[in-house]
Coordinates of N, CA and C in Angstrom, one line a residue:
M1 N 0.1 10.9 -31.1 CA -0.2 11.4 -32.5 C -1.7 10.9 -32.7
P2 N -2.4 11.7 -33.5 CA -3.9 11.2 -33.9 C -3.9 9.9 -34.7
K3 N -4.8 9.1 -34.3 CA -4.9 7.7 -34.9 C -3.8 6.7 -34.7
L4 N -2.8 7.0 -33.8 CA -1.8 6.1 -33.5 C -2.2 5.6 -32.2
G5 N -2.8 4.4 -32.1 CA -3.3 3.9 -30.8 C -2.1 3.1 -30.2
P6 N -2.4 2.6 -28.9 CA -1.3 1.9 -28.2 C -0.7 0.7 -28.8
K7 N -1.8 0.0 -29.6 CA -1.2 -1.3 -30.2 C -0.3 -0.9 -31.5
A8 N -0.7 0.1 -32.2 CA 0.1 0.5 -33.4 C 1.4 1.0 -32.8
F9 N 1.4 1.9 -31.8 CA 2.6 2.3 -31.2 C 3.6 1.3 -30.9
E10 N 3.0 0.2 -30.3 CA 3.8 -0.9 -29.7 C 4.5 -1.6 -30.9
Q11 N 3.8 -1.6 -32.0 CA 4.4 -2.3 -33.2 C 5.3 -1.5 -33.9
C12 N 5.2 -0.2 -33.9 CA 6.1 0.6 -34.7 C 7.3 1.3 -33.9
A13 N 7.1 1.4 -32.6 CA 8.1 2.1 -31.8 C 9.5 1.7 -32.0
G14 N 9.8 0.4 -32.1 CA 11.1 -0.1 -32.3 C 11.7 0.3 -33.7
F15 N 10.9 0.7 -34.6 CA 11.3 1.1 -36.0 C 11.5 2.6 -36.2
L16 N 11.1 3.4 -35.2 CA 11.2 4.8 -35.3 C 12.7 5.2 -35.0
R17 N 13.1 6.2 -35.8 CA 14.5 6.8 -35.7 C 14.3 8.2 -35.7
I18 N 14.9 8.9 -34.7 CA 15.0 10.3 -34.6 C 16.3 10.7 -34.5
N19 N 17.1 11.1 -35.6 CA 18.6 11.3 -35.7 C 19.0 12.5 -34.8
D20 N 18.2 13.4 -34.8 CA 18.7 14.6 -34.1 C 18.0 14.8 -32.7
S21 N 17.4 13.8 -32.2 CA 17.0 13.8 -30.8 C 17.9 14.0 -29.7
E22 N 17.5 14.7 -28.7 CA 18.4 14.9 -27.5 C 18.6 13.5 -26.9
N23 N 17.7 12.6 -27.0 CA 18.0 11.3 -26.4 C 18.5 10.4 -27.4
V24 N 19.8 9.9 -27.3 CA 20.4 9.1 -28.3 C 19.6 7.7 -28.5
L25 N 18.9 7.3 -27.5 CA 18.2 6.1 -27.6 C 17.0 6.2 -28.7
D26 N 16.6 7.4 -29.0 CA 15.5 7.6 -30.0 C 16.1 7.2 -31.4
N27 N 17.4 7.1 -31.6 CA 17.9 6.7 -32.8 C 18.4 5.2 -32.8
T28 N 17.8 4.4 -31.9 CA 18.1 3.0 -31.9 C 16.8 2.2 -31.9
A29 N 16.9 0.9 -32.0 CA 15.7 0.0 -32.0 C 15.3 -0.3 -30.5
V30 N 16.0 0.3 -29.5 CA 15.6 0.1 -28.2 C 14.1 0.6 -27.9
H31 N 13.2 -0.2 -27.4 CA 11.9 0.2 -27.2 C 11.8 1.1 -26.0
P32 N 10.9 2.2 -26.1 CA 10.9 3.1 -25.1 C 10.5 2.5 -23.7
E33 N 9.9 1.3 -23.7 CA 9.7 0.8 -22.4 C 11.0 0.3 -21.8
S34 N 12.2 0.1 -22.5 CA 13.5 -0.2 -22.0 C 14.3 0.9 -21.9
Y35 N 13.9 2.1 -22.1 CA 14.8 3.2 -22.0 C 15.5 3.3 -20.6
S36 N 14.6 3.1 -19.6 CA 15.1 3.3 -18.1 C 16.4 2.3 -18.0
A37 N 16.2 1.1 -18.4 CA 17.3 0.1 -18.2 C 18.5 0.4 -19.0
A38 N 18.2 0.9 -20.2 CA 19.3 1.3 -21.2 C 20.1 2.5 -20.5
E39 N 19.3 3.5 -20.1 CA 20.1 4.6 -19.3 C 20.9 4.2 -18.2
K40 N 20.4 3.3 -17.4 CA 21.2 2.7 -16.2 C 22.4 2.0 -16.7
L41 N 22.2 1.1 -17.8 CA 23.3 0.5 -18.3 C 24.5 1.5 -18.9
L42 N 24.1 2.6 -19.5 CA 25.1 3.5 -19.9 C 25.8 4.1 -18.7
K43 N 25.0 4.4 -17.7 CA 25.6 5.0 -16.6 C 26.6 4.1 -15.8
I44 N 26.3 2.7 -15.7 CA 27.1 1.8 -15.1 C 28.5 1.6 -15.9
C45 N 28.3 1.6 -17.3 CA 29.5 1.4 -18.1 C 30.2 2.8 -18.4
H46 N 29.8 3.8 -17.8 CA 30.4 5.1 -18.1 C 30.5 5.5 -19.5
V47 N 29.4 5.2 -20.1 CA 29.2 5.6 -21.6 C 28.3 6.7 -21.7
T48 N 28.6 7.8 -22.4 CA 27.7 8.9 -22.6 C 26.9 8.8 -23.9
G49 N 26.0 9.7 -24.0 CA 25.2 9.7 -25.3 C 26.1 10.1 -26.5
N50 N 27.0 11.0 -26.2 CA 28.0 11.3 -27.3 C 28.9 10.2 -27.7
D51 N 29.2 9.3 -26.6 CA 30.0 8.1 -27.0 C 29.1 7.3 -27.9
V52 N 27.9 7.1 -27.7 CA 27.1 6.2 -28.5 C 27.0 6.8 -29.9
K53 N 26.7 8.2 -30.0 CA 26.7 8.8 -31.4 C 28.0 8.6 -32.2
S54 N 29.2 8.6 -31.5 CA 30.4 8.4 -32.2 C 30.8 7.0 -32.3
G55 N 30.1 6.2 -31.8 CA 30.5 4.7 -31.8 C 31.5 4.2 -30.8
N56 N 31.7 5.1 -29.8 CA 32.7 4.8 -28.8 C 32.0 4.0 -27.6
T57 N 31.7 2.7 -27.9 CA 30.9 1.9 -26.9 C 31.7 0.8 -26.5
A58 N 33.0 0.8 -26.6 CA 33.7 -0.5 -26.2 C 33.5 -0.8 -24.8
M59 N 33.3 0.1 -23.9 CA 33.1 0.0 -22.5 C 32.0 -0.9 -22.1
L60 N 31.0 -1.0 -23.1 CA 29.9 -1.8 -22.9 C 30.2 -3.2 -22.8
A61 N 30.9 -3.8 -23.8 CA 31.4 -5.1 -23.9 C 32.3 -5.4 -22.6
E62 N 33.2 -4.4 -22.4 CA 34.1 -4.7 -21.3 C 33.4 -4.9 -20.0
T63 N 32.5 -4.0 -19.8 CA 31.7 -4.0 -18.4 C 30.9 -5.4 -18.3
V64 N 30.2 -5.8 -19.4 CA 29.4 -7.0 -19.4 C 30.4 -8.2 -19.1
K65 N 31.5 -8.1 -19.8 CA 32.5 -9.2 -19.5 C 33.0 -9.2 -18.0
T66 N 33.2 -8.2 -17.4 CA 33.6 -8.0 -16.0 C 32.5 -8.3 -15.0
I67 N 31.4 -7.8 -15.2 CA 30.4 -8.0 -14.2 C 29.6 -9.4 -14.5
G68 N 29.5 -9.8 -15.8 CA 28.6 -10.9 -16.2 C 27.3 -10.5 -16.6
T69 N 26.9 -11.2 -17.7 CA 25.5 -11.0 -18.2 C 24.4 -11.1 -17.3
A70 N 24.5 -12.2 -16.6 CA 23.4 -12.6 -15.6 C 23.3 -11.6 -14.6
A71 N 24.4 -11.2 -13.9 CA 24.5 -10.3 -12.8 C 24.0 -8.9 -13.2
L72 N 24.5 -8.5 -14.5 CA 24.2 -7.2 -14.9 C 22.7 -7.1 -15.2
A73 N 22.1 -8.0 -15.8 CA 20.7 -8.2 -16.1 C 19.9 -8.1 -14.8
A74 N 20.4 -8.7 -13.8 CA 19.7 -8.9 -12.5 C 19.8 -7.4 -11.9
K75 N 20.9 -6.7 -12.1 CA 21.0 -5.3 -11.5 C 20.1 -4.4 -12.1
L76 N 19.8 -4.6 -13.4 CA 19.0 -3.7 -14.3 C 17.5 -4.1 -14.2
E77 N 17.3 -5.4 -13.6 CA 15.9 -5.9 -13.4 C 15.2 -6.1 -14.7
I78 N 16.1 -6.7 -15.7 CA 15.6 -7.2 -16.9 C 16.2 -8.6 -17.3
G79 N 15.6 -9.2 -18.3 CA 16.1 -10.5 -18.7 C 17.4 -10.4 -19.4
E80 N 18.2 -11.5 -19.5 CA 19.5 -11.4 -20.2 C 19.1 -11.3 -21.7
P81 N 18.1 -11.9 -22.4 CA 17.9 -11.6 -23.8 C 17.7 -10.0 -24.0
T82 N 16.8 -9.4 -23.2 CA 16.7 -7.9 -23.3 C 17.9 -7.2 -23.2
L83 N 18.8 -7.6 -22.2 CA 20.0 -6.9 -22.1 C 21.0 -6.9 -23.3
K84 N 21.0 -8.2 -23.9 CA 21.8 -8.5 -25.1 C 21.3 -7.7 -26.2
D85 N 19.9 -7.5 -26.3 CA 19.2 -6.8 -27.5 C 19.7 -5.1 -27.2
I86 N 19.6 -4.8 -25.9 CA 19.8 -3.3 -25.7 C 21.3 -3.0 -26.1
I87 N 22.3 -3.9 -25.7 CA 23.7 -3.6 -26.0 C 23.9 -3.8 -27.5
S88 N 23.2 -4.7 -28.2 CA 23.4 -4.7 -29.6 C 22.9 -3.5 -30.4
E89 N 21.8 -2.9 -29.9 CA 21.2 -1.7 -30.5 C 22.0 -0.4 -30.2
I90 N 22.5 -0.3 -28.9 CA 23.2 0.9 -28.5 C 24.6 0.9 -29.3
S91 N 25.1 -0.3 -29.6 CA 26.3 -0.4 -30.3 C 26.2 -0.1 -31.8
K92 N 24.9 0.0 -32.3 CA 24.7 0.4 -33.8 C 23.5 1.3 -33.9
P93 N 23.7 2.5 -33.5 CA 22.5 3.5 -33.6 C 22.3 3.8 -35.0
G94 N 20.9 3.8 -35.3 CA 20.5 4.2 -36.6 C 20.3 2.8 -37.4
R95 N 20.6 1.8 -37.0 CA 20.4 0.5 -37.8 C 19.0 0.2 -37.8
D96 N 18.5 -0.3 -39.0 CA 17.2 -0.7 -39.2 C 17.1 -2.2 -39.2
P97 N 16.7 -2.7 -38.1 CA 16.6 -4.3 -38.0 C 15.9 -5.1 -39.0
R98 N 15.0 -4.4 -39.8 CA 14.4 -5.1 -40.8 C 15.3 -5.5 -42.0
D99 N 16.4 -4.7 -42.1 CA 17.5 -5.1 -43.2 C 18.1 -6.4 -42.9
E100 N 18.0 -7.0 -41.7 CA 18.6 -8.3 -41.4 C 17.5 -9.3 -41.4
L101 N 16.3 -9.1 -41.8 CA 15.3 -10.1 -41.7 C 15.6 -11.0 -42.9
P102 N 15.2 -12.4 -42.7 CA 15.4 -13.3 -43.9 C 14.6 -12.9 -45.1
K103 N 15.2 -13.1 -46.3 CA 14.6 -12.7 -47.5 C 13.9 -13.9 -48.1
P104 N 12.7 -13.7 -48.6 CA 11.8 -14.8 -49.2 C 12.5 -15.1 -50.6
M105 N 12.0 -16.2 -51.1 CA 12.5 -16.6 -52.5 C 11.4 -15.9 -53.5
L106 N 12.0 -14.9 -54.1 CA 11.3 -14.0 -55.0 C 11.1 -14.6 -56.3
R107 N 10.0 -14.2 -57.1 CA 10.0 -14.6 -58.4 C 10.9 -13.9 -59.5
T108 N 11.6 -14.6 -60.3 CA 12.6 -13.9 -61.2 C 11.9 -13.2 -62.3
D109 N 10.4 -13.5 -62.5 CA 9.8 -12.7 -63.6 C 9.2 -11.5 -63.0
V110 N 9.2 -11.3 -61.7 CA 8.6 -10.1 -61.2 C 9.7 -9.2 -60.5
M111 N 10.1 -8.1 -61.2 CA 11.2 -7.3 -60.8 C 10.6 -5.9 -60.5
S112 N 9.5 -5.5 -61.0 CA 9.0 -4.2 -60.7 C 7.5 -4.1 -60.6
I113 N 7.0 -3.1 -60.2 CA 5.4 -3.0 -60.0 C 4.7 -3.2 -61.3
E114 N 5.4 -2.8 -62.4 CA 4.9 -2.9 -63.7 C 4.5 -4.5 -64.0
D115 N 5.4 -5.3 -63.3 CA 5.3 -6.7 -63.7 C 4.1 -7.4 -62.9
L116 N 3.5 -6.7 -62.0 CA 2.5 -7.3 -61.3 C 1.1 -7.4 -62.0
K117 N 0.4 -8.4 -61.9 CA -0.9 -8.6 -62.5 C -1.8 -9.2 -61.3
P118 N -3.1 -8.9 -61.4 CA -4.1 -9.4 -60.4 C -4.0 -10.9 -60.6
G119 N -4.0 -11.7 -59.4 CA -4.1 -13.0 -59.3 C -2.7 -13.7 -59.2
I120 N -1.6 -13.0 -59.5 CA -0.2 -13.6 -59.3 C -0.1 -13.9 -57.8
E121 N 0.6 -15.2 -57.7 CA 1.1 -15.6 -56.3 C 2.5 -15.2 -56.1
L122 N 2.7 -14.7 -54.8 CA 4.1 -14.3 -54.5 C 4.4 -14.6 -53.0
K123 N 5.7 -14.7 -52.7 CA 6.2 -14.8 -51.4 C 6.6 -13.4 -51.0
G124 N 6.5 -13.1 -49.7 CA 6.9 -11.7 -49.3 C 7.3 -11.7 -47.9
T125 N 7.9 -10.7 -47.5 CA 8.3 -10.5 -46.0 C 7.4 -9.4 -45.5
V126 N 6.9 -9.7 -44.3 CA 6.1 -8.6 -43.6 C 7.1 -7.5 -43.1
R127 N 6.8 -6.3 -43.5 CA 7.7 -5.2 -43.2 C 7.1 -4.3 -42.0
N128 N 5.8 -4.3 -41.9 CA 5.2 -3.5 -40.9 C 3.8 -4.0 -40.7
V129 N 3.4 -3.8 -39.3 CA 2.0 -4.3 -39.0 C 1.4 -3.1 -38.4
I130 N 0.3 -2.7 -39.0 CA -0.5 -1.6 -38.4 C -1.9 -1.9 -38.1
D131 N -2.7 -0.9 -37.6 CA -4.0 -1.3 -37.2 C -5.0 -1.8 -38.4
F132 N -4.7 -1.3 -39.5 CA -5.8 -1.7 -40.6 C -5.1 -2.8 -41.6
G133 N -4.0 -3.3 -41.3 CA -3.5 -4.3 -42.1 C -1.9 -4.6 -41.9
A134 N -1.2 -5.0 -42.9 CA 0.3 -5.2 -42.9 C 0.8 -4.9 -44.3
F135 N 1.9 -4.4 -44.2 CA 2.7 -4.1 -45.4 C 3.8 -5.2 -45.7
V136 N 3.8 -5.7 -46.9 CA 4.6 -6.8 -47.2 C 5.5 -6.5 -48.5
D137 N 6.8 -6.9 -48.3 CA 7.7 -6.6 -49.3 C 7.8 -7.9 -50.2
V138 N 7.4 -7.6 -51.5 CA 7.3 -8.7 -52.5 C 8.5 -8.6 -53.5
G139 N 9.4 -7.7 -53.3 CA 10.6 -7.6 -54.2 C 10.4 -6.7 -55.3
V140 N 9.4 -5.7 -55.2 CA 9.3 -4.7 -56.4 C 9.6 -3.3 -55.9
H141 N 10.3 -3.1 -54.9 CA 10.7 -1.7 -54.4 C 9.5 -1.0 -53.9
Q142 N 8.3 -1.6 -53.7 CA 7.1 -0.9 -53.2 C 6.3 -2.0 -52.5
D143 N 6.3 -1.8 -51.0 CA 5.5 -2.8 -50.2 C 4.1 -2.8 -50.6
G144 N 3.4 -4.0 -50.6 CA 1.9 -4.1 -50.8 C 1.2 -4.1 -49.6
L145 N 0.0 -3.8 -49.6 CA -0.9 -3.7 -48.4 C -1.8 -4.9 -48.3
V146 N -1.8 -5.7 -47.3 CA -2.7 -6.7 -47.0 C -3.7 -6.1 -46.0
H147 N -4.8 -5.8 -46.4 CA -5.8 -5.2 -45.5 C -6.3 -6.2 -44.4
I148 N -6.7 -5.8 -43.2 CA -7.0 -6.8 -42.1 C -8.1 -7.8 -42.6
S149 N -8.9 -7.4 -43.6 CA -10.0 -8.2 -44.0 C -9.5 -9.3 -45.0
Q150 N -8.1 -9.2 -45.4 CA -7.6 -10.1 -46.4 C -6.4 -10.9 -45.7
I151 N -6.3 -10.9 -44.4 CA -5.4 -11.6 -43.8 C -5.9 -13.1 -43.5
T152 N -7.1 -13.3 -43.1 CA -7.6 -14.7 -42.8 C -9.2 -14.6 -42.9
D153 N -9.7 -15.7 -43.0 CA -11.2 -15.8 -43.0 C -11.8 -15.7 -41.5
K154 N -11.0 -15.9 -40.5 CA -11.3 -15.9 -39.1 C -11.4 -14.3 -38.7
Y155 N -12.3 -14.1 -37.7 CA -12.2 -12.7 -37.1 C -11.0 -12.5 -36.3
I156 N -10.3 -11.3 -36.5 CA -9.2 -10.9 -35.7 C -9.4 -9.6 -35.3
K157 N -8.9 -9.2 -34.1 CA -9.0 -7.9 -33.5 C -8.1 -6.9 -34.1
H158 N -6.8 -7.4 -34.4 CA -5.7 -6.7 -35.0 C -4.8 -7.6 -35.7
P159 N -4.2 -7.0 -36.8 CA -3.3 -7.9 -37.7 C -2.3 -8.6 -36.9
S160 N -1.8 -8.0 -35.8 CA -0.8 -8.7 -35.0 C -1.2 -9.9 -34.3
D161 N -2.4 -10.2 -34.3 CA -2.9 -11.5 -33.8 C -2.5 -12.6 -34.8
I162 N -2.1 -12.3 -36.0 CA -1.7 -13.3 -36.9 C -0.3 -13.1 -37.4
L163 N 0.0 -11.9 -37.6 CA 1.3 -11.5 -38.3 C 2.2 -10.8 -37.3
K164 N 3.5 -10.9 -37.6 CA 4.5 -10.2 -37.0 C 5.6 -9.7 -38.0
V165 N 6.4 -8.7 -37.7 CA 7.4 -8.2 -38.8 C 8.4 -9.4 -38.8
G166 N 8.7 -9.7 -40.1 CA 9.7 -10.6 -40.4 C 9.1 -12.0 -40.9
D167 N 7.8 -12.1 -40.7 CA 7.1 -13.3 -41.3 C 7.2 -13.4 -42.7
I168 N 7.4 -14.6 -43.2 CA 7.5 -14.7 -44.7 C 6.1 -15.5 -45.1
V169 N 5.4 -14.7 -45.9 CA 4.0 -15.2 -46.1 C 3.7 -15.4 -47.6
T170 N 2.8 -16.1 -48.1 CA 2.3 -16.2 -49.4 C 1.1 -15.3 -49.7
V171 N 1.2 -14.4 -50.7 CA 0.2 -13.5 -51.0 C -0.2 -13.5 -52.4
W172 N -1.4 -13.0 -52.7 CA -1.9 -13.0 -54.1 C -2.2 -11.5 -54.4
V173 N -1.8 -11.1 -55.7 CA -2.1 -9.7 -56.0 C -3.6 -9.5 -56.3
L174 N -4.1 -8.6 -55.7 CA -5.6 -8.2 -55.9 C -5.7 -7.1 -56.9
S175 N -4.9 -6.0 -56.8 CA -5.0 -5.0 -57.7 C -3.8 -4.1 -57.6
V176 N -3.4 -3.4 -58.7 CA -2.1 -2.6 -58.8 C -2.5 -1.2 -59.4
D177 N -2.1 -0.1 -58.7 CA -2.3 1.1 -59.2 C -0.8 1.7 -59.5
I178 N -0.3 1.6 -60.6 CA 1.0 2.0 -61.0 C 1.3 3.5 -60.7
N179 N 0.4 4.3 -61.2 CA 0.5 5.9 -61.0 C 0.7 6.1 -59.6
K180 N -0.1 5.5 -58.7 CA 0.0 5.9 -57.3 C 0.9 5.0 -56.5
S181 N 1.5 4.0 -57.2 CA 2.5 3.0 -56.5 C 1.7 2.4 -55.3
R182 N 0.6 1.8 -55.6 CA -0.2 1.1 -54.6 C -0.5 -0.3 -55.1
I183 N -0.2 -1.2 -54.1 CA -0.4 -2.7 -54.4 C -1.3 -3.2 -53.3
A184 N -2.4 -3.8 -53.8 CA -3.3 -4.5 -52.9 C -3.1 -6.0 -52.8
L185 N -2.9 -6.6 -51.8 CA -2.6 -8.1 -51.6 C -3.7 -8.8 -50.8
T186 N -3.7 -10.1 -50.9 CA -4.5 -10.8 -50.1 C -3.8 -12.1 -49.6
M187 N -3.9 -12.5 -48.4 CA -3.3 -13.7 -47.9 C -4.4 -15.0 -48.1
K188 N -5.6 -14.7 -48.6 CA -6.7 -15.6 -48.7 C -6.4 -16.1 -50.2
K189 N -6.3 -17.4 -50.4 CA -6.1 -18.1 -51.6 C -7.3 -17.6 -52.6
I190 N -6.9 -17.1 -53.7 CA -8.0 -16.5 -54.6 C -8.7 -17.8 -55.3
I191 N -10.0 -17.5 -55.2 CA -10.8 -18.5 -55.9 C -11.3 -17.8 -57.1
K192 N -11.3 -18.4 -58.2 CA -11.5 -17.8 -59.5 C -12.9 -16.9 -59.6
C193 N -13.9 -17.6 -59.1 CA -15.3 -17.0 -59.1 C -15.4 -15.9 -58.3
I194 N -14.6 -15.6 -57.2 CA -14.8 -14.4 -56.4 C -13.7 -13.3 -56.7
F195 N -12.7 -13.8 -57.5 CA -11.6 -12.8 -57.6 C -12.0 -11.5 -58.3
L196 N -12.9 -11.5 -59.3 CA -13.3 -10.2 -59.8 C -14.0 -9.3 -58.8
Y197 N -14.7 -9.8 -58.0 CA -15.3 -8.9 -56.8 C -14.2 -8.3 -56.0
F198 N -13.3 -9.1 -55.6 CA -12.3 -8.5 -54.6 C -11.5 -7.5 -55.5
S199 N -11.2 -7.7 -56.7 CA -10.3 -6.9 -57.5 C -11.0 -5.6 -57.7
A200 N -12.3 -5.6 -57.9 CA -13.0 -4.3 -58.2 C -13.1 -3.6 -56.8
F201 N -13.3 -4.2 -55.7 CA -13.4 -3.5 -54.5 C -12.0 -2.9 -54.3
F202 N -10.9 -3.5 -54.4 CA -9.6 -2.9 -54.1 C -9.3 -1.7 -55.2
C203 N -9.8 -1.9 -56.4 CA -9.6 -0.9 -57.3 C -10.1 0.5 -56.7
I204 N -11.3 0.3 -56.2 CA -12.0 1.5 -55.7 C -11.1 2.0 -54.4
F205 N -10.8 1.1 -53.6 CA -10.0 1.5 -52.4 C -8.6 2.2 -52.9
L206 N -8.1 1.8 -53.9 CA -6.7 2.4 -54.3 C -7.0 3.7 -55.0
S207 N -8.2 4.0 -55.5 CA -8.5 5.2 -56.1 C -8.7 6.3 -55.3
I208 N -8.9 6.0 -54.0 CA -9.0 7.1 -52.9 C -7.8 7.8 -52.7
P209 N -7.8 9.2 -52.8 CA -6.6 9.9 -52.6 C -5.9 9.7 -51.3

């Protein structure tokens, strides 16, 4: 896909779900790099793609119990943690792993985007990491964007150098565009004398269609 580089794909591949794909693994969090091992596992366990779609995957657990996790992982040439992850994901196709991420302590006075004001400090959970920043859930039903320039004062090549999905971070609101449902956040502690500069910059950014 245009503008979807290798690093971005690596970050998002596990979250993509294609319900009507011919390959049932496309509707799981199994990473494409592990498809070969997952397909071998299904074959060893005599589980078909239709079985996975219908939730008939009992043979997976039975086979693992019979052969043993270590022996089966060695046979598939993968690590035991990877094998356990594959089994878990195949057993629950369509599951979004982000739903199981730990929840931050959210402010009781911030319930919607309308409650956000520039300068407010919030706790949030990183929901996605992309080339130009990270999206953070701050509990208002609309994720805010921390641009790569607002993650740290140090130079980083990619947001994933600092952040990963599931991280709980402290952020400050730079600007809010209620009409476009856009929230600009920063992980740099706001200093009063420069806040207006950053706020103005992100207002311009959010006004871009």
